[in-house]
Coordinates of C-alpha atoms in Angstrom, one line a residue:
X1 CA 0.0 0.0 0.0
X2 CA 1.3 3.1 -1.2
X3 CA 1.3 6.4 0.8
X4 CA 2.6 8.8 -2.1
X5 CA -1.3 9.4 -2.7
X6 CA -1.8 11.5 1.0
X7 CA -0.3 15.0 1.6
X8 CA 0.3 14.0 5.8
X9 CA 3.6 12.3 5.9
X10 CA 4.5 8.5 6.4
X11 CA 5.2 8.8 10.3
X12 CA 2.5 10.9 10.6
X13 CA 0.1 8.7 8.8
X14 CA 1.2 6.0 11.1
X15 CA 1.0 8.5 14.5
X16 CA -2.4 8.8 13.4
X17 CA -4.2 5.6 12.3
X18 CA -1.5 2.9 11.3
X19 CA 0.6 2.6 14.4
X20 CA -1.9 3.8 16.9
X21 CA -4.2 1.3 19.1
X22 CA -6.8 1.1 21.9
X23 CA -4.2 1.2 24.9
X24 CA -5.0 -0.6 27.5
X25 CA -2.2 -0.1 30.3
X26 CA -0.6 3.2 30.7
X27 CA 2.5 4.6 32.4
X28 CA 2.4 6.8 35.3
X29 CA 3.3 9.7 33.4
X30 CA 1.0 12.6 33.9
X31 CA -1.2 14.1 31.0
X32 CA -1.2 18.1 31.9
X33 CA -3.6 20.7 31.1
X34 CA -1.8 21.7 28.6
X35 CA -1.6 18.4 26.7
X36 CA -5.6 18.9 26.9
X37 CA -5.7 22.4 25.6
X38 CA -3.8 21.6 23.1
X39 CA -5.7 18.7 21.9
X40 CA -9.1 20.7 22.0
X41 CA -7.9 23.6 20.3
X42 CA -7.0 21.6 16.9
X43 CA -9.7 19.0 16.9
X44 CA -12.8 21.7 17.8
X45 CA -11.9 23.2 13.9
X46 CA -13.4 19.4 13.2
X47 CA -16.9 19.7 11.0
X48 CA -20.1 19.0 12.1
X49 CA -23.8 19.8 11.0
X50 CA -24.7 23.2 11.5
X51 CA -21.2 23.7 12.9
X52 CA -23.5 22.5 16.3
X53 CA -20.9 21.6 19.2
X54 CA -22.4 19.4 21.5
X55 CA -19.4 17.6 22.5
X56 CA -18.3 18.4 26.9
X57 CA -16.0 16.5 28.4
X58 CA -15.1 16.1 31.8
X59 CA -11.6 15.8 33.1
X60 CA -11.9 12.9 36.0
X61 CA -8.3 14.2 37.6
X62 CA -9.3 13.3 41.3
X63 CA -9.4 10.6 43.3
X64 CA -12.4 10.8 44.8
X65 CA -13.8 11.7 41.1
X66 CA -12.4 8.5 39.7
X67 CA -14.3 5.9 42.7
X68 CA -17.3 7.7 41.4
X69 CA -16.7 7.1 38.0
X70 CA -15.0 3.4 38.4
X71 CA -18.3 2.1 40.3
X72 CA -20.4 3.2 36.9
X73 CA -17.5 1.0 34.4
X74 CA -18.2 -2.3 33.4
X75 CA -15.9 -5.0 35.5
X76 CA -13.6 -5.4 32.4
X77 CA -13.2 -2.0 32.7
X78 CA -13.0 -1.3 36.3
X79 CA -8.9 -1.7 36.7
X80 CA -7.8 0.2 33.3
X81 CA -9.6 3.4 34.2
X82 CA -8.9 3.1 37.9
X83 CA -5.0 3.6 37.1
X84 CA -4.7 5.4 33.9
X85 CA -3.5 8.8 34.3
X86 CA -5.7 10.6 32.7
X87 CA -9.3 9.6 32.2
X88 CA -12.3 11.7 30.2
X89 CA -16.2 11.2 30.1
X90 CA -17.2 13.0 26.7
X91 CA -21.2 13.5 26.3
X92 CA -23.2 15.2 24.3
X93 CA -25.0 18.1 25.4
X94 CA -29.0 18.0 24.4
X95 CA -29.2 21.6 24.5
X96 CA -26.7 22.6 22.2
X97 CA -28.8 24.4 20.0
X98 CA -28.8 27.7 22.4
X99 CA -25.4 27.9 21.3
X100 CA -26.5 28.1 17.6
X101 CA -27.1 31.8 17.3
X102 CA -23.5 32.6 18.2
X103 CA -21.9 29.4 16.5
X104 CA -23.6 30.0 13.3
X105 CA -24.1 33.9 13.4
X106 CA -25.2 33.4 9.4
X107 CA -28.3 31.6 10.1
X108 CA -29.2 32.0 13.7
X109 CA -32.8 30.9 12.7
X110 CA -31.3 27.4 12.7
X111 CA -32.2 27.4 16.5
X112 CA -35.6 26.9 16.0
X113 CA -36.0 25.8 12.8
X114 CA -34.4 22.8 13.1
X115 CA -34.0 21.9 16.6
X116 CA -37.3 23.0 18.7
X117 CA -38.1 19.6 19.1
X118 CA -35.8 17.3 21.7
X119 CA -36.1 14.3 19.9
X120 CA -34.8 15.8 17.0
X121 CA -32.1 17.5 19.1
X122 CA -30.9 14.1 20.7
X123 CA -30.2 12.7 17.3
X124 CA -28.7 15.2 16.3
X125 CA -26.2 16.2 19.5
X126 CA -25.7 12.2 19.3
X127 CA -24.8 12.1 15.8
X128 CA -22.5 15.2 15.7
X129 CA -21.1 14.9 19.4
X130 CA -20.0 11.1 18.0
X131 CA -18.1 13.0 15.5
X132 CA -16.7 15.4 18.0
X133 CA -15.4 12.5 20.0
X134 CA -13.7 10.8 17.2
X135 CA -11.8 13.9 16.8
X136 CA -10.5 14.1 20.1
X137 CA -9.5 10.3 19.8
X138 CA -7.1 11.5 16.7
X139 CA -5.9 14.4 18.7
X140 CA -5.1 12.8 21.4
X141 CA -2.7 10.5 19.4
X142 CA -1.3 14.0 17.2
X143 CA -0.4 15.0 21.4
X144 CA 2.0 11.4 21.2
X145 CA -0.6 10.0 23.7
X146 CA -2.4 6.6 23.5
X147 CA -6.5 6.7 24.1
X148 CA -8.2 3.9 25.1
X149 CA -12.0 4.4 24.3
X150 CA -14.7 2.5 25.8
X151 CA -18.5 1.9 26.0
X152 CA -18.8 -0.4 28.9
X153 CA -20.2 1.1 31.4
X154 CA -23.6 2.0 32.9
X155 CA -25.0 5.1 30.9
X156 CA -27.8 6.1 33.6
X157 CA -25.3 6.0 36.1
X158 CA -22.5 8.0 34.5
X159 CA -25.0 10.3 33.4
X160 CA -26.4 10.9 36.9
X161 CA -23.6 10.9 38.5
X162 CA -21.7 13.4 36.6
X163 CA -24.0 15.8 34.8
X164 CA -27.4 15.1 36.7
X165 CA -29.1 17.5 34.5
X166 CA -31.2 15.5 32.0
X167 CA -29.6 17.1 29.3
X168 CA -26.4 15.3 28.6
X169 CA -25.8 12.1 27.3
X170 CA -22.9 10.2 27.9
X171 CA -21.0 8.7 24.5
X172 CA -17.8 7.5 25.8
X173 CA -15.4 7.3 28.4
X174 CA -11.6 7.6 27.6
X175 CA -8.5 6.4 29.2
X176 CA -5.5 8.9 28.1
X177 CA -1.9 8.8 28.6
X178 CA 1.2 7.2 27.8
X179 CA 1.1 3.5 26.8
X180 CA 2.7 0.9 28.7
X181 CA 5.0 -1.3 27.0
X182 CA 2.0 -4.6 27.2
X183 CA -0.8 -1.9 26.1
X184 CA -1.6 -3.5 22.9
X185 CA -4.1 -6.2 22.3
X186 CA -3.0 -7.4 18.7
X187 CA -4.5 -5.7 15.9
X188 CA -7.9 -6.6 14.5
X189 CA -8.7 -7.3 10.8
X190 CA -10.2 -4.6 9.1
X191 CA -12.3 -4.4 5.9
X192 CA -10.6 -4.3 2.3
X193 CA -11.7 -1.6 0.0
X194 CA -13.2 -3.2 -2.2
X195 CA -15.8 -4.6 0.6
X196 CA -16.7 -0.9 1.6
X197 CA -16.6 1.3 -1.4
X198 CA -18.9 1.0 -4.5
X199 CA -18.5 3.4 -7.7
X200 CA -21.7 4.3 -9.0

């Protein structure tokens, strides 16, 4: 497989999507604010519908903030996010269309023309806040850090426990940092071309 086709150089093709993994053990190495910033404030130029933003994470940096969170992860989860160094809850804010007016100051009318009704909203934050997160997977590897998303835990519980408004959804919860030198599982298969794209 040839990489001549892609402007992003070989090493930082592989930074990116060849070399990087769902880490699963981490060293102890802190992730600073910083790293964080820095990661937000390249992947929040990602696109979206609307250019809607419903994407809020929460830092989990203290202790007592991770035993809340570690009672709400699946077992198989339970150890990983108890000792990475860095761990983030993204969710998808319901409400984001309040934003919309000053997000998309060329059709504020978006507001209510498209997002009045909650159901619609909820799709919609799902949908683009899914996006939002994938984003902040990528960045975190463009910081040199290994992410280890995840999807087991309880949703009602996280939700609660953390936001307790009704208005956020949980999408994911990330393990960030430094990968151990045993952090890999081996790599999965993944579908050829020719099994996902069709010329029409």
């Amino acid at each position: 497989m040839t990489t001549d086709a892609l402007v992003l150089d070989a090493a930082a093709q592989d930074l990116l999507f060849r070399e990087a993994r769902t880490a699963n053990t981490f060293t102890d190495e802190p992730v600073t604010e910083e790293q964080v910033q820095a990661i937000y404030d390249l992947v929040k130029y990602g696109p979206t519908a609307f250019n809607q933003q419903p994407l809020r994470v929460v830092l989990v940096r203290s202790a007592e903030a991770r035993e809340r969170l570690v009672q709400h992860m699946a077992d198989g989860n339970k150890a990983k996010t108890s000792t990475a160094p860095l761990v983030a809850i993204l969710a998808a804010d319901n409400e984001f269309h309040e934003e919309l007016p000053t997000q998309l100051p060329h059709f504020p009318q978006a507001k209510d023309m498209f997002f009045s009704e909650r159901s619609v909203r909820e799709q919609s934050a799902t949908l683009n806040g899914a996006l939002q997160a994938a984003y902040f997977i990528i960045g975190v590897r463009a910081a040199g850090l290994a992410a280890g998303p995840m999807t087991g835990y309880d949703a009602a519980g996280l939700n609660k426990e953390f936001f307790g408004d009704g208005e956020h959804s949980v999408l994911a919860v990330v393990n960030i940092g430094k990968p151990a030198e045993d952090a890999w599982f081996p790599r999965s298969p993944r579908l050829a071309y020719d099994e996902v794209v069709t010329t029409v």
